[in-house]
Amino acid sequence: MNNLNYSVAIFDMDGTILDTLEDLSTAINKALVENSLPERSIEEVKGFVGNGLYKLVERAVPASSSDEVKKAVFKNFNDYYALHSSEKTKPYPGIVELLKKLKEGGVKIAVCSNKPDYAVQELCNIHFPSLFDAALGAKDKEHVKPCPDAVNRILEKLDIPASEAVYIGDSEVDIQTAENAGTACISVCWGFKSREFLVQNGAKCIVNSAEELSFLLLGC
């Protein structure tokens, strides 16, 4: 029995269960160079992540860039990332063990990400084969987080009410998503945002490690 009686734990992907920063940084910089634009540091890219890949591109290009330039950079970025999304990406310490413990403890687990759905499915298959009960990424013409639509689709698929769900993520977008979906929220501070940033953006429960998260959810 889980400690807080959640029936499902829904995880963000980037910065929460997977460290994707190096692959994202490589892809965006290749796209910028191809369009004769200045590269961005890995710390800058870290600050751009969270609202989907197109928003990452909008933040990475110079502020004066035209829509045509943004679209060209996005195409180059997306084409490259589709083939190189898992070269340096890896789970954060203790995450695989945590997910297995949750399943063994009777908690359903899911992924809800603003990353393109093709990458979500591929990375789940590579790093978490057969572990997740549901996984959703961004698709064309669908609203992305903090809109709660994807979380709601997961809850509907698993036939679990929002009151029995917890959303776990590393950013302000995840805090807003949980609020909009009516779920509990746990923030992690090993990802792309600092503890101070999370507190400033309304985080009420913050954990420092997968082990701490396991204890909070399962009591062990």
mmCIF file of C-alpha atoms in Angstrom, residues 34-209:
data_model
loop_
_atom_site.group_PDB
_atom_site.id
_atom_site.type_symbol
_atom_site.label_atom_id
_atom_site.label_comp_id
_atom_site.label_asym_id
_atom_site.label_seq_id
_atom_site.Cartn_x
_atom_site.Cartn_y
_atom_site.Cartn_z
ATOM 1 C CA GLU A 34 22.871 25.569 -39.811
ATOM 2 C CA ASN A 35 20.946 28.833 -39.902
ATOM 3 C CA SER A 36 24.006 31.030 -39.222
ATOM 4 C CA LEU A 37 22.820 31.932 -35.729
ATOM 5 C CA PRO A 38 24.886 32.038 -32.515
ATOM 6 C CA GLU A 39 25.036 28.922 -30.350
ATOM 7 C CA ARG A 40 23.683 28.749 -26.810
ATOM 8 C CA SER A 41 25.413 27.460 -23.682
ATOM 9 C CA ILE A 42 24.107 24.358 -21.967
ATOM 10 C CA GLU A 43 22.982 26.511 -19.022
ATOM 11 C CA GLU A 44 20.987 28.732 -21.378
ATOM 12 C CA VAL A 45 19.330 25.699 -22.969
ATOM 13 C CA LYS A 46 18.530 24.414 -19.485
ATOM 14 C CA GLY A 47 16.520 27.577 -18.880
ATOM 15 C CA PHE A 48 14.685 27.290 -22.195
ATOM 16 C CA VAL A 49 13.259 23.793 -21.638
ATOM 17 C CA GLY A 50 9.776 23.081 -20.317
ATOM 18 C CA ASN A 51 7.156 24.361 -22.746
ATOM 19 C CA GLY A 52 7.789 22.110 -25.741
ATOM 20 C CA LEU A 53 10.359 22.078 -28.512
ATOM 21 C CA TYR A 54 8.973 24.992 -30.531
ATOM 22 C CA LYS A 55 9.084 27.228 -27.473
ATOM 23 C CA LEU A 56 12.670 26.049 -26.897
ATOM 24 C CA VAL A 57 13.512 27.214 -30.423
ATOM 25 C CA GLU A 58 11.758 30.562 -29.897
ATOM 26 C CA ARG A 59 13.818 31.142 -26.778
ATOM 27 C CA ALA A 60 17.089 30.020 -28.370
ATOM 28 C CA VAL A 61 17.019 32.179 -31.508
ATOM 29 C CA PRO A 62 17.841 35.899 -31.315
ATOM 30 C CA ALA A 63 14.888 38.006 -30.168
ATOM 31 C CA SER A 64 14.658 39.761 -33.529
ATOM 32 C CA SER A 65 14.291 36.510 -35.520
ATOM 33 C CA SER A 66 11.430 36.278 -38.009
ATOM 34 C CA ASP A 67 8.816 33.540 -38.003
ATOM 35 C CA GLU A 68 10.472 32.088 -41.105
ATOM 36 C CA VAL A 69 13.786 31.782 -39.269
ATOM 37 C CA LYS A 70 12.114 30.176 -36.258
ATOM 38 C CA LYS A 71 10.383 27.636 -38.492
ATOM 39 C CA ALA A 72 13.642 26.824 -40.297
ATOM 40 C CA VAL A 73 15.518 26.342 -37.008
ATOM 41 C CA PHE A 74 12.691 24.216 -35.636
ATOM 42 C CA LYS A 75 12.717 21.947 -38.690
ATOM 43 C CA ASN A 76 16.481 21.445 -38.495
ATOM 44 C CA PHE A 77 16.279 20.883 -34.755
ATOM 45 C CA ASN A 78 13.357 18.455 -34.912
ATOM 46 C CA ASP A 79 14.863 16.476 -37.816
ATOM 47 C CA TYR A 80 18.152 16.041 -35.961
ATOM 48 C CA TYR A 81 16.601 15.341 -32.560
ATOM 49 C CA ALA A 82 14.342 12.660 -34.013
ATOM 50 C CA LEU A 83 17.471 10.665 -34.852
ATOM 51 C CA HIS A 84 19.660 11.617 -31.870
ATOM 52 C CA SER A 85 17.362 11.972 -28.854
ATOM 53 C CA SER A 86 18.994 9.218 -26.796
ATOM 54 C CA GLU A 87 22.740 9.443 -27.398
ATOM 55 C CA LYS A 88 23.644 10.960 -24.019
ATOM 56 C CA THR A 89 20.234 10.910 -22.330
ATOM 57 C CA LYS A 90 20.012 8.745 -19.225
ATOM 58 C CA PRO A 91 17.727 8.191 -16.222
ATOM 59 C CA TYR A 92 18.484 10.140 -13.080
ATOM 60 C CA PRO A 93 19.960 8.087 -10.204
ATOM 61 C CA GLY A 94 17.437 5.794 -8.542
ATOM 62 C CA ILE A 95 14.601 6.486 -10.993
ATOM 63 C CA VAL A 96 14.359 3.017 -12.539
ATOM 64 C CA GLU A 97 14.371 1.435 -9.088
ATOM 65 C CA LEU A 98 11.693 3.898 -7.918
ATOM 66 C CA LEU A 99 9.405 3.106 -10.842
ATOM 67 C CA LYS A 100 9.728 -0.619 -10.237
ATOM 68 C CA LYS A 101 8.943 -0.162 -6.539
ATOM 69 C CA LEU A 102 5.850 1.889 -7.346
ATOM 70 C CA LYS A 103 4.547 -0.812 -9.665
ATOM 71 C CA GLU A 104 5.278 -3.492 -7.105
ATOM 72 C CA GLY A 105 3.441 -1.367 -4.529
ATOM 73 C CA GLY A 106 0.312 -1.270 -6.666
ATOM 74 C CA VAL A 107 0.705 2.287 -7.965
ATOM 75 C CA LYS A 108 0.127 2.852 -11.670
ATOM 76 C CA ILE A 109 2.780 5.006 -13.326
ATOM 77 C CA ALA A 110 2.585 7.286 -16.350
ATOM 78 C CA VAL A 111 4.544 9.911 -18.286
ATOM 79 C CA CYS A 112 3.109 13.231 -19.453
ATOM 80 C CA SER A 113 5.572 15.439 -21.326
ATOM 81 C CA ASN A 114 5.714 18.451 -23.639
ATOM 82 C CA LYS A 115 8.409 16.579 -25.581
ATOM 83 C CA PRO A 116 7.138 15.301 -28.969
ATOM 84 C CA ASP A 117 5.261 12.047 -28.617
ATOM 85 C CA TYR A 118 7.684 10.221 -30.933
ATOM 86 C CA ALA A 119 10.554 10.985 -28.564
ATOM 87 C CA VAL A 120 8.536 10.134 -25.443
ATOM 88 C CA GLN A 121 7.651 6.714 -26.826
ATOM 89 C CA GLU A 122 11.200 6.009 -28.032
ATOM 90 C CA LEU A 123 12.860 7.061 -24.777
ATOM 91 C CA CYS A 124 10.382 5.084 -22.691
ATOM 92 C CA ASN A 125 11.081 2.001 -24.791
ATOM 93 C CA ILE A 126 14.851 2.473 -24.442
ATOM 94 C CA HIS A 127 15.115 3.355 -20.773
ATOM 95 C CA PHE A 128 11.900 2.049 -19.187
ATOM 96 C CA PRO A 129 10.713 -0.901 -21.306
ATOM 97 C CA SER A 130 7.258 -2.164 -20.314
ATOM 98 C CA LEU A 131 7.246 -0.097 -17.108
ATOM 99 C CA PHE A 132 4.727 2.664 -17.777
ATOM 100 C CA ASP A 133 0.981 2.111 -17.832
ATOM 101 C CA ALA A 134 0.565 5.181 -20.058
ATOM 102 C CA ALA A 135 2.860 7.666 -21.793
ATOM 103 C CA LEU A 136 1.869 10.796 -23.697
ATOM 104 C CA GLY A 137 3.953 13.424 -25.436
ATOM 105 C CA ALA A 138 3.023 16.478 -27.473
ATOM 106 C CA LYS A 139 1.164 15.979 -30.737
ATOM 107 C CA ASP A 140 0.251 18.421 -33.508
ATOM 108 C CA LYS A 141 -2.763 20.628 -32.815
ATOM 109 C CA GLU A 142 -3.049 19.488 -29.207
ATOM 110 C CA HIS A 143 -2.570 21.805 -26.240
ATOM 111 C CA VAL A 144 0.607 21.277 -24.203
ATOM 112 C CA LYS A 145 1.207 21.679 -20.495
ATOM 113 C CA PRO A 146 0.263 23.574 -18.383
ATOM 114 C CA CYS A 147 -3.007 22.792 -20.149
ATOM 115 C CA PRO A 148 -4.315 19.703 -18.306
ATOM 116 C CA ASP A 149 -5.650 17.900 -21.405
ATOM 117 C CA ALA A 150 -2.896 15.254 -21.594
ATOM 118 C CA VAL A 151 -3.079 14.534 -17.861
ATOM 119 C CA ASN A 152 -6.845 14.196 -18.175
ATOM 120 C CA ARG A 153 -6.443 11.724 -21.064
ATOM 121 C CA ILE A 154 -4.097 9.613 -18.943
ATOM 122 C CA LEU A 155 -6.498 9.618 -16.009
ATOM 123 C CA GLU A 156 -9.366 8.674 -18.314
ATOM 124 C CA LYS A 157 -7.371 5.850 -19.874
ATOM 125 C CA LEU A 158 -6.415 4.458 -16.469
ATOM 126 C CA ASP A 159 -9.898 5.131 -15.050
ATOM 127 C CA ILE A 160 -8.534 7.015 -12.042
ATOM 128 C CA PRO A 161 -9.923 10.287 -10.630
ATOM 129 C CA ALA A 162 -7.676 13.320 -10.266
ATOM 130 C CA SER A 163 -8.121 13.158 -6.494
ATOM 131 C CA GLU A 164 -6.149 9.869 -6.473
ATOM 132 C CA ALA A 165 -3.321 11.141 -8.700
ATOM 133 C CA VAL A 166 -0.036 12.904 -8.057
ATOM 134 C CA TYR A 167 1.896 14.804 -10.723
ATOM 135 C CA ILE A 168 5.677 14.847 -10.337
ATOM 136 C CA GLY A 169 7.895 17.312 -12.190
ATOM 137 C CA ASP A 170 10.841 19.679 -12.057
ATOM 138 C CA SER A 171 9.423 23.004 -13.243
ATOM 139 C CA GLU A 172 6.825 25.718 -12.798
ATOM 140 C CA VAL A 173 5.005 24.268 -15.809
ATOM 141 C CA ASP A 174 4.496 21.034 -13.869
ATOM 142 C CA ILE A 175 3.211 22.884 -10.804
ATOM 143 C CA GLN A 176 0.703 24.734 -12.990
ATOM 144 C CA THR A 177 -0.271 21.520 -14.790
ATOM 145 C CA ALA A 178 -1.054 19.727 -11.544
ATOM 146 C CA GLU A 179 -3.125 22.676 -10.344
ATOM 147 C CA ASN A 180 -5.048 22.831 -13.618
ATOM 148 C CA ALA A 181 -5.683 19.075 -13.590
ATOM 149 C CA GLY A 182 -6.724 18.999 -9.935
ATOM 150 C CA THR A 183 -4.025 16.545 -8.878
ATOM 151 C CA ALA A 184 -1.536 16.660 -6.030
ATOM 152 C CA CYS A 185 1.951 17.848 -6.975
ATOM 153 C CA ILE A 186 5.471 16.896 -5.954
ATOM 154 C CA SER A 187 8.411 18.899 -7.310
ATOM 155 C CA VAL A 188 11.909 17.488 -7.744
ATOM 156 C CA CYS A 189 15.008 19.663 -7.464
ATOM 157 C CA TRP A 190 17.505 17.462 -9.338
ATOM 158 C CA GLY A 191 16.238 18.642 -12.735
ATOM 159 C CA PHE A 192 16.359 21.870 -14.717
ATOM 160 C CA LYS A 193 15.077 24.277 -12.038
ATOM 161 C CA SER A 194 16.517 25.116 -8.630
ATOM 162 C CA ARG A 195 14.775 24.631 -5.284
ATOM 163 C CA GLU A 196 14.607 28.421 -4.881
ATOM 164 C CA PHE A 197 12.940 28.801 -8.274
ATOM 165 C CA LEU A 198 10.411 26.081 -7.480
ATOM 166 C CA VAL A 199 9.520 27.686 -4.134
ATOM 167 C CA GLN A 200 9.114 31.067 -5.822
ATOM 168 C CA ASN A 201 6.738 29.443 -8.314
ATOM 169 C CA GLY A 202 4.462 27.852 -5.776
ATOM 170 C CA ALA A 203 5.975 24.444 -5.023
ATOM 171 C CA LYS A 204 4.548 23.091 -1.783
ATOM 172 C CA CYS A 205 6.326 19.718 -1.667
ATOM 173 C CA ILE A 206 9.901 19.328 -2.929
ATOM 174 C CA VAL A 207 12.111 16.217 -2.847
ATOM 175 C CA ASN A 208 15.874 15.979 -3.258
ATOM 176 C CA SER A 209 16.285 12.404 -4.508
#
